Structures are given as structure tokens and as C-alpha cells.
Coordinates of C-alpha atoms in Angstrom, one line a residue:
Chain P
X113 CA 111.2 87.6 -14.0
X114 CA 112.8 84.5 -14.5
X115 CA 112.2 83.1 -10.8
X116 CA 109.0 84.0 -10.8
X117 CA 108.0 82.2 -14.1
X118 CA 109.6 79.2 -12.9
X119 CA 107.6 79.4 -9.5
X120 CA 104.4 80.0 -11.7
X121 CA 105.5 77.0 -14.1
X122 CA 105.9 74.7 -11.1
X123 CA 102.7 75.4 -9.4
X124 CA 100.5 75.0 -12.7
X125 CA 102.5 71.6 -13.2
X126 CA 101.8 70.2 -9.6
X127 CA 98.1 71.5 -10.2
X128 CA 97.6 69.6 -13.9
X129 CA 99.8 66.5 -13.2
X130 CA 99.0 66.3 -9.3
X131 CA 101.9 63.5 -8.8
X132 CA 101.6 61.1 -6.4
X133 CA 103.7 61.4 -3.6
X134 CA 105.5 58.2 -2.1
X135 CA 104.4 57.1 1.2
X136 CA 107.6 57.1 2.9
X137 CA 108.2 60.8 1.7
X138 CA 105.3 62.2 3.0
X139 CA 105.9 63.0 6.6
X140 CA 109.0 65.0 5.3
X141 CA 107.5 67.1 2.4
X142 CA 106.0 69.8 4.8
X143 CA 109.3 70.2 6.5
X144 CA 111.0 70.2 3.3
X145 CA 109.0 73.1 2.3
X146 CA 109.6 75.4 5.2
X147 CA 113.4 74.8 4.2
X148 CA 113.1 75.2 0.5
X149 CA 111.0 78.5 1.4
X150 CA 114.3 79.6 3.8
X151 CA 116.5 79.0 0.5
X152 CA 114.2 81.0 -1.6
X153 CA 114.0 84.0 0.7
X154 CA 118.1 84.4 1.5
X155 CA 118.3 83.8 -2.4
X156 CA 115.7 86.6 -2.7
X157 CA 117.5 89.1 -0.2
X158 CA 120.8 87.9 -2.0
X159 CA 119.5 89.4 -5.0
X160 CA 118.6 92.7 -4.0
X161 CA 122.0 92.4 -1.9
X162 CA 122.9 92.5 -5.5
X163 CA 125.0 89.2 -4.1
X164 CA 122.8 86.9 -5.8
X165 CA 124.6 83.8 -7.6
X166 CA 123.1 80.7 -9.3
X167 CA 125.1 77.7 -8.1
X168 CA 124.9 79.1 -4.3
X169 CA 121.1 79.0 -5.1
X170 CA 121.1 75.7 -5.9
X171 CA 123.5 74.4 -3.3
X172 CA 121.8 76.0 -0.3
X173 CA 118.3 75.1 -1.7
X174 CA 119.1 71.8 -2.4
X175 CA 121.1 71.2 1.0
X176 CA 118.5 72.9 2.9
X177 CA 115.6 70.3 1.9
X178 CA 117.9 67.2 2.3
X179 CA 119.2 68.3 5.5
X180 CA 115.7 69.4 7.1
X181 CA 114.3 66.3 5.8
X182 CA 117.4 64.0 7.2
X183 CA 116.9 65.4 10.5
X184 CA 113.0 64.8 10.8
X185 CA 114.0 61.5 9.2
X186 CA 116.6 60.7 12.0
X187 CA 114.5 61.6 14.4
X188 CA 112.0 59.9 13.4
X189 CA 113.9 56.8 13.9
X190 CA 115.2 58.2 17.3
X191 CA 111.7 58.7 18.8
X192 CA 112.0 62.5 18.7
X193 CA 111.0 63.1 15.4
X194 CA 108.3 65.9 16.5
X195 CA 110.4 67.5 18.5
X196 CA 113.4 68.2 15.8
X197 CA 110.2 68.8 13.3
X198 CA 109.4 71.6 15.7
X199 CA 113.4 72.5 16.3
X200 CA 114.2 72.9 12.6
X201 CA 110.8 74.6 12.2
X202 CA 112.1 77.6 14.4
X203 CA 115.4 77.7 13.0
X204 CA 114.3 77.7 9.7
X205 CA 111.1 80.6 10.9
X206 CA 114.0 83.0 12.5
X207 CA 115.8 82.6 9.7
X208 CA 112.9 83.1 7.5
X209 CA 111.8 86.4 9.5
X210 CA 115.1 88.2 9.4
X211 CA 115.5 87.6 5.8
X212 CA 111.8 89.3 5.3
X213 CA 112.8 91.8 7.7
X214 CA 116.0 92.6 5.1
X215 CA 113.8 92.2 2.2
X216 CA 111.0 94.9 3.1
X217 CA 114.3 97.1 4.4
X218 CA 115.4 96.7 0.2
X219 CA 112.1 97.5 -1.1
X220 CA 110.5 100.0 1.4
X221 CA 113.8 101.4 2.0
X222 CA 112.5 100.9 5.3
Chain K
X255 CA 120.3 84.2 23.8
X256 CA 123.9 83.4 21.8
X257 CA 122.2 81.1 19.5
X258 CA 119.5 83.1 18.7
X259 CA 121.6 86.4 17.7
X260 CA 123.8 83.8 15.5
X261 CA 120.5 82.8 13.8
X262 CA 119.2 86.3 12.9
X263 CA 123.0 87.2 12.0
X264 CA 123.6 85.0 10.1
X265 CA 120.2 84.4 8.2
X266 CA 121.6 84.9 4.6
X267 CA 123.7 82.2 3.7
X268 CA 127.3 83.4 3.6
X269 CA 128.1 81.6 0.1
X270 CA 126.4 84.3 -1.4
X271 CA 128.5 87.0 0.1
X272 CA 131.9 84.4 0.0
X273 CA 131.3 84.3 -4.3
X274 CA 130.4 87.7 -4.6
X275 CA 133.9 88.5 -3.0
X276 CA 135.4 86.5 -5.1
X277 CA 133.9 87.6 -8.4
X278 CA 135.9 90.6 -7.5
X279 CA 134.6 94.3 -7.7
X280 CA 131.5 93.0 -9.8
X281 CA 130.8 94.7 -12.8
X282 CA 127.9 93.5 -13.4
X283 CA 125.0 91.8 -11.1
X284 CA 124.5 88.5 -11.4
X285 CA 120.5 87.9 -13.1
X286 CA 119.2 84.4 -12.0
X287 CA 119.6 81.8 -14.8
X288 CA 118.3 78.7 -15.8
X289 CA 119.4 76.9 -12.9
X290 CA 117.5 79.2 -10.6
X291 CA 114.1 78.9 -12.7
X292 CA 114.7 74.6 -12.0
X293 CA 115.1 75.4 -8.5
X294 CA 111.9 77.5 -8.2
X295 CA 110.2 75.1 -10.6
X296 CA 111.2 72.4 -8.2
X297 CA 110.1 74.8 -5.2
X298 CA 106.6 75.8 -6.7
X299 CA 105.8 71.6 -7.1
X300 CA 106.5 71.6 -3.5
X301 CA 104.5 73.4 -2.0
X302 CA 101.6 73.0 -4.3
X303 CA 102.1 69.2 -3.7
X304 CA 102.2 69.7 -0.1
X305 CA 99.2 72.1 -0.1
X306 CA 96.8 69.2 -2.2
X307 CA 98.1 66.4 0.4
X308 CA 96.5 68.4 2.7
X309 CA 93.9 69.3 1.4
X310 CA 93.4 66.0 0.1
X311 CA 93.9 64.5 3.6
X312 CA 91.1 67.1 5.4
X313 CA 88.3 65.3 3.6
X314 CA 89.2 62.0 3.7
X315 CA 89.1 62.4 7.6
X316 CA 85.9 64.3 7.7
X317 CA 84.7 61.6 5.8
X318 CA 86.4 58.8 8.5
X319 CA 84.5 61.1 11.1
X320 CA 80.9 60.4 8.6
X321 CA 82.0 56.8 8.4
X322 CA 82.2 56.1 12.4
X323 CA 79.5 58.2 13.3
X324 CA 77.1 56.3 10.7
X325 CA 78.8 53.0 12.0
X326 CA 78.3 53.9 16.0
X327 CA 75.0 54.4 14.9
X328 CA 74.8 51.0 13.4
X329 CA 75.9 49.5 15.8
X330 CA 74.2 50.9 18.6
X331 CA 71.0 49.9 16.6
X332 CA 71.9 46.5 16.3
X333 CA 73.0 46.1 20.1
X334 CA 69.5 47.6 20.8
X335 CA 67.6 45.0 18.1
X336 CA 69.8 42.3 20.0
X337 CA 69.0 43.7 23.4
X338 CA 65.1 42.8 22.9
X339 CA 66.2 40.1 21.3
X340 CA 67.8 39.0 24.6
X341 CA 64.4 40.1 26.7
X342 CA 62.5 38.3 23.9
X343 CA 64.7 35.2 24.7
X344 CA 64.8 35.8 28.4
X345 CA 60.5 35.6 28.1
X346 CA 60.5 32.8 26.1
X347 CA 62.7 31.1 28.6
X348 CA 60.6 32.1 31.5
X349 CA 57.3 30.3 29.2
X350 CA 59.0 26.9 28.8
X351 CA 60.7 26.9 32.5
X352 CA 57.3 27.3 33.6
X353 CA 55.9 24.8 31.0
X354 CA 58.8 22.4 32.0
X355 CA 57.7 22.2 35.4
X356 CA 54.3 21.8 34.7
X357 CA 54.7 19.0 32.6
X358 CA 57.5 17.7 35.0
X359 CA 54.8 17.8 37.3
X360 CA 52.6 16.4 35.2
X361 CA 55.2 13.4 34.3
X362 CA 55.5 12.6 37.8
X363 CA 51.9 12.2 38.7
X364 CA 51.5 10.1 35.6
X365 CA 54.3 8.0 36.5
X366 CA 53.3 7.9 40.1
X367 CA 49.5 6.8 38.5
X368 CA 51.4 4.3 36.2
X369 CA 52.8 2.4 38.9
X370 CA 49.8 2.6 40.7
X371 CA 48.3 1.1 38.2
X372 CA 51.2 -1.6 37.7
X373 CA 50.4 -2.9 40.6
X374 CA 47.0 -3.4 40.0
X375 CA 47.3 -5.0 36.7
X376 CA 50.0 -6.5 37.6
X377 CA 53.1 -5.3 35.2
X378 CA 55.3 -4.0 38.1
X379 CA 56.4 -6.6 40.9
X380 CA 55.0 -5.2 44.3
X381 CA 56.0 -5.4 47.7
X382 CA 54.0 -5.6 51.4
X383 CA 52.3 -7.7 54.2
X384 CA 49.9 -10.6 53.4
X385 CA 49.2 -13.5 53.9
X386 CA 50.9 -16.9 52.9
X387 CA 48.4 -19.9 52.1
X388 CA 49.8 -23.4 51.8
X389 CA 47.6 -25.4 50.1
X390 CA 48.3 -29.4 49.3
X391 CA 46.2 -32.4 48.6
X392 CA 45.1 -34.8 51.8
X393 CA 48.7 -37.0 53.1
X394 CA 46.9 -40.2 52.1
X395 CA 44.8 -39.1 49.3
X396 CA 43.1 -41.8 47.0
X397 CA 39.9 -40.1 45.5
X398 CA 40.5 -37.0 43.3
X399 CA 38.2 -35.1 46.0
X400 CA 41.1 -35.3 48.8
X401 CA 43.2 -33.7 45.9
X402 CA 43.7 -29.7 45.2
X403 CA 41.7 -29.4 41.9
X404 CA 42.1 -26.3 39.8
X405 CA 38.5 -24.9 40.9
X406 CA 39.6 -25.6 44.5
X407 CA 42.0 -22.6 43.7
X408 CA 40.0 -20.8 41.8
X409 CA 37.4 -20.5 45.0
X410 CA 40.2 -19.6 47.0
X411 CA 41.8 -16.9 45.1
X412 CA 38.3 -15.4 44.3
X413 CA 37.6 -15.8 47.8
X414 CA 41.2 -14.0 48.3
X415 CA 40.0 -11.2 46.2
X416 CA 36.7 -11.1 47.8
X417 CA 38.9 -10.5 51.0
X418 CA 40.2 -7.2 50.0
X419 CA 43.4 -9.0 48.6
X420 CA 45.4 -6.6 46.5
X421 CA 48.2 -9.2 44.7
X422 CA 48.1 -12.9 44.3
X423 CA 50.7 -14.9 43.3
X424 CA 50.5 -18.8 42.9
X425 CA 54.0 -20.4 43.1
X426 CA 55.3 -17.5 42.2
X427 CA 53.1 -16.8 39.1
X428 CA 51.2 -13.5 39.4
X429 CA 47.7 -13.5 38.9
X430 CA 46.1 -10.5 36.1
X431 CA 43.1 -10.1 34.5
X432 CA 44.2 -12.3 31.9
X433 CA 45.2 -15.6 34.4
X434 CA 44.0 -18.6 33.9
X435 CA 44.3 -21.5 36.6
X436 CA 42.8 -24.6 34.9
X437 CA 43.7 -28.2 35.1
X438 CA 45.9 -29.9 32.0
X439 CA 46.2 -33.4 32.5
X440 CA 47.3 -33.9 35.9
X441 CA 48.9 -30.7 36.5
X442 CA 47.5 -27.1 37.4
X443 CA 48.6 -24.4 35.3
X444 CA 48.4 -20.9 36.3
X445 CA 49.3 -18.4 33.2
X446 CA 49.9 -21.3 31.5
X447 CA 52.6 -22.4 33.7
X448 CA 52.2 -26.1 35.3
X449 CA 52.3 -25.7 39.0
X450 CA 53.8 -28.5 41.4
X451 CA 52.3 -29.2 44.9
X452 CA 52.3 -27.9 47.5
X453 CA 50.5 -24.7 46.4
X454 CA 51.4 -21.6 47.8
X455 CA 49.4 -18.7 47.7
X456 CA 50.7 -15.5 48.6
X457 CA 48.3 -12.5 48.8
X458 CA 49.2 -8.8 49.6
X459 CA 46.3 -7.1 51.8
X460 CA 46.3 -6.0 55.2
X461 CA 47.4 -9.6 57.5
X462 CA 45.0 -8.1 60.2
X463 CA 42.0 -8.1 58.2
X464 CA 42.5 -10.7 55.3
X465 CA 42.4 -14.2 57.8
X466 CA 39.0 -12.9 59.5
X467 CA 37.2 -11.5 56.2
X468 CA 38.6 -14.5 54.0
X469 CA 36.8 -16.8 56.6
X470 CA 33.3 -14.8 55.9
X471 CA 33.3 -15.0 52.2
X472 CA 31.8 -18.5 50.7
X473 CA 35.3 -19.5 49.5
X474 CA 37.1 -19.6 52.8
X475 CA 34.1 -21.4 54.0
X476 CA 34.6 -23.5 51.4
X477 CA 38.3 -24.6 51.6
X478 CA 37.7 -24.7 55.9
X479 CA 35.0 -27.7 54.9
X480 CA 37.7 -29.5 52.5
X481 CA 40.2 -29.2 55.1
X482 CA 38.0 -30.5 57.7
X483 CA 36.1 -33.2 56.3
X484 CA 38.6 -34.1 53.3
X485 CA 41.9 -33.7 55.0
X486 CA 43.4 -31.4 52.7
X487 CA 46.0 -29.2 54.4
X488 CA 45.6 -25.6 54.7
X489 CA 48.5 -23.4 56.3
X490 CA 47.6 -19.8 56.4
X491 CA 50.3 -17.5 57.8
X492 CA 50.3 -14.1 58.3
X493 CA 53.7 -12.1 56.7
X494 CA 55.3 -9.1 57.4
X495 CA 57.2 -9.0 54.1
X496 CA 56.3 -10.5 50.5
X497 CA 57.4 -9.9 47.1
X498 CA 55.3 -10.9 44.2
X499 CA 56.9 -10.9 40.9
X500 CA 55.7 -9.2 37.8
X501 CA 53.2 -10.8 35.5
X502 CA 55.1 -12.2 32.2
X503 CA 52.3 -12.4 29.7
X504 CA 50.4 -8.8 29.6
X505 CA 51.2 -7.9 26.1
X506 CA 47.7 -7.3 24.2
X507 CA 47.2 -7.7 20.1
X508 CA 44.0 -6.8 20.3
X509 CA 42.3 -4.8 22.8
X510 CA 42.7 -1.4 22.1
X511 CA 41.1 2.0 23.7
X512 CA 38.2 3.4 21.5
X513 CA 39.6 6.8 21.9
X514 CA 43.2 8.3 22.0
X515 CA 44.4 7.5 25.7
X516 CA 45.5 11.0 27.8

């Protein structure tokens, strides 16, 4: 399907061009991910939901990164960055879980 | 607990369920579009850009781990190379300490054999008890036997040595083994200084013994017949304390030692 060519196209484009990352941006990629990988599984249950829709894709992936990264980024500066690195890091797993949990439900019929 | 039932609630974003509602009894699903293959284009980069910083960064610590461990051992090797350098040092320091005070040693006993010998030759003033000779021509003197003659000295100095003197001094002119006392005109010169009268003669020795051994030797038996029969005065006085001054002319030009003097 669509998604999945795109998440095939992006992973043989990070392997071939392997882009530099700027320094400042690193310590947030990781937590960026875990939140982009939230907004991919609620947009994948969405779609067996048969709720799925485009621009809410979009918003929720793009709001999830920025505000994941904003808050290990603020508390960075705060002196608690690990700890709100670890807080949004459950959040975002719970959240992650229950999704799965839906999605096996939709394909298992579990 | 609250929090944590709200999380797995509410897991699936509610925009999704909000827009469905609103597209209204939907006909048809909605497939994922373009905008949905950016967004997991965008995703895929992600991670595998995440995944290569890490791996990137694994080996590049490992190889900080190589680095110190091959620098510890550097370093230890050098502190060890520098700690036998130290003993070596610490050695060599206990060879010269030990030379130094040898040869300090060694300095002093030439310096204490220097002035030993300045004393005898006569470079060094000198200090101790003697004897104090006046000597002067007769009161009423008209031949040149009732005056002091430069061989009337000579006899007594020699007879001075001859008493076990150790340093003479005329008029304050030390004699060496270079003096001369001989007669230049009407004048005595010692060292080639003119001496005035009355001659004084100051010899360092023991004062016990110089007076009786200085009257044994020929000299003294000498000068007591010229003081006796020719009236020439002769005061000789035992001291406690004299000086004699340094000799002035010892330099030599000439004289040298046929080997390299230790």
C-alpha cells in the first residue's frame, strides 16, 4: 500500500543519502521517533477503524514530534530533561501498547 | 490510576473519530493519500537516521575505549621509563655527593697544606711568639766596624734560622728564599727595600728556646762579641704576640716544576 511504500521509500533514502543530522537536534531525534511511531500506530488502528483521514494524520504526526521534542527540549533547559525524556517515553509506550492491543484485536479478530 | 485509564482510553487520537463524524454516514473509507506517504516518508528517515546515529556512535566509543586503553598504557610506560630515570638520577646523585665530599675533603687539606706552606715561604702573613732583636750601630761610632754592616745581619738571621726560627722579618720586610740583605751605598736593603736604623728583627719560634739555642750557634756568638767588644747594641726581647707581614716580591718568571704539580 501507499503507507508502506512511503515507509520503504524513506528508509532506502536515509540509507543512500545518510544526512547529517545537526548537533543541536540530536538529543531530540530518538524521542521524536517514539512519538512519530505513536502517530503512525493510532493512524494505523484509525484505518482499520475505517476512521482513517489524511490531514488528522498529518496533524497528530507532526504535533506529536514537535511537542515530544519541545518537552525534552524544555527540560533540558530546566535540568530535568531525562526525567520528561523518560515521562513522555511512557506516555507515548501506553499509548503505543493499547493501540497494538486494538490493532491485533482488527486483524486476529482477537 | 485516573491518569493511566485516560491514557489507554484515549490512545487513538479523537480527530480521527471527530472527522469521521463529520464526514457523515461515510460512504466510502477514506484510502491514505499523498500526504500520508510524505508523513511516512518523513517517519521511515527517522528512524533509519536515528538507528545509523547510533550505530554510528557505538564504535566511535569502542574506539575512545581502544584509544585510552592504548594511551594508559602509554603512559604508564613512560611513568615507568621516567621512574628509573628518577633512580638513575637519584644514583648518580649519591656518586657526585660522595665525590663532592671527597674532593671537599680533599680541598681543605690542600688549602690547610697551602697555608702551611705560606707560612713557610712566606706568601701568607703569620702570627705567634718570638723574639724581638734590636739591633743598632755603637752610640759613638766612628769606624765602620762599630756600625751594623749588612753581613752583621746576615750572621744573625742565619744564626736566627739556625735557632729553629720559623719567620723573620727585618723592619717589617719578610725574609723568603729569594731575600737579599746587602749593603747599597750607605743603606741596608732587605728585598730591595733600604732599611733605616735601628734594625729590628722579629723572629717567630718558640721564645723559650730561641734566646738559649741562638746563643749556641756561631752567629749569636758572633753578634755577643760585637756587642761586647764593639759597643753595638743588642736588645733581644722575648714576645708573646708578633705579626710578620707577607712577602711582596714572590712572583717567579722562571722557575717552573719539571712535572705537572698535584
Amino acid at each position: 500500500m501507499i503507507a508502506g511504500l512511503g515507509l520503504l521509500l524513506g528508509v532506502v533514502l536515509g540509507l543512500l543519502l545518510q544526512p547529517q543530522v545537526p548537533l543541536w537536534m540530536e538529543p531530540y531525534l530518538p524521542i521524536a521517533v517514539v512519538a512519530a511511531l505513536d502517530a503512525v500506530f493510532g493512524a494505523l488502528r484509525a484505518f482499520l477503524d475505517g476512521i482513517f483521514d489524511d490531514k488528522v494524520f498529518v496533524v497528530s504526526f507532526v504535533s506529536n514530534v514537535l511537542i515530544a521534542a519541545l518537552i525534552v527540549y524544555l527540560g533540558d533547559k530546566l535540568g530535568v530533561g531525562g526525567q520528561l525524556s523518560t515521562g513522555v517515553i511512557v506516555v507515548l509506550g501506553i499509548r503505543i501498547f493499547s493501540n497494538v492491543a486494538a490493532i491485533r484485536r482488527h486483524l486476529f479478530h482477537a | 490510576m485516573g491518569l493511566l485509564n485516560y491514557i489507554t482510553a484515549h490512545s487513538l487520537d479523537e480527530d480521527y473519530a471527530h472527522v469521521s463524524a463529520q464526514r457523515s454516514s461515510g460512504d466510502h473509507p477514506v484510502r491514505p493519500g499523498s500526504a500520508a506517504l510524505v508523513v511516512m516518508l518523513l517517519f521511515g528517515l527517522m528512524v533509519t537516521i536515528a538507528g545509523i546515529r547510533t550505530a554510528h556512535n557505538a564504535p566511535v566509543s569502542q574506539t575512545n575505549h581502544a584509544q585510552l586503553v592504548t594511551q594508559i598504557k602509554a603512559r604508564s610506560a613512560k611513568v615507568d621509563a621516567r621512574r628509573r630515570q628518577i633512580e638513575a638520577v637519584q644514583a648518580d646523585i649519591g656518586t657526585l655527593q660522595a665525590q663532592y665530599s671527597q674532593a671537599t675533603a680533599e680541598g681543605q687539606s690542600l688549602s690547610t697544606q697551602l697555608s702551611r706552606l705560606g707560612v713557610r715561604v712566606g706568601s701568607v702573613p703569620v702570627h705567634g711568639p718570638g723574639l724581638r732583636i734590636v739591633v743598632d750601630d755603637a752610640p759613638d761610632a766612628t769606624s765602620s766596624q762599630q756600625r751594623v754592616q749588612d753581613v752583621d745581619l746576615q750572621v744573625l738571621v742565619n744564626a736566627l734560622w739556625q735557632a729553629g726560627a720559623e719567620a723573620i722579618a727585618i723592619n717589617g720586610q719578610r725574609l723568603t728564599s729569594r731575600s737579599a740583605i746587602r749593603e747599597a751605598g750607605s743603606a741596608i736593603t732587605v728585598n730591595f727595600h733600604s732599611v733605616d736604623r735601628p734594625y729590628v728583627v722579629s723572629a717567630i719560634g718558640n721564645p723559650n728556646q730561641l734566646p738559649a739555642r741562638f746563643a749556641d750557634t756561631r752567629g749569636g756568638a758572633t753578634w755577643f762579641d760585637l756587642h761586647a767588644a764593639l759597643g753595638l747594641r743588642f736588645d733581644m726581647t722575648p714576645e708573646e704576640s708578633l705579626t710578620l707581614p707577607a712577602a711582596n716580591r714572590l712572583s717567579l718568571h722562571f722557575a717552573t716544576t719539571p712535572g705537572r704539580l698535584r
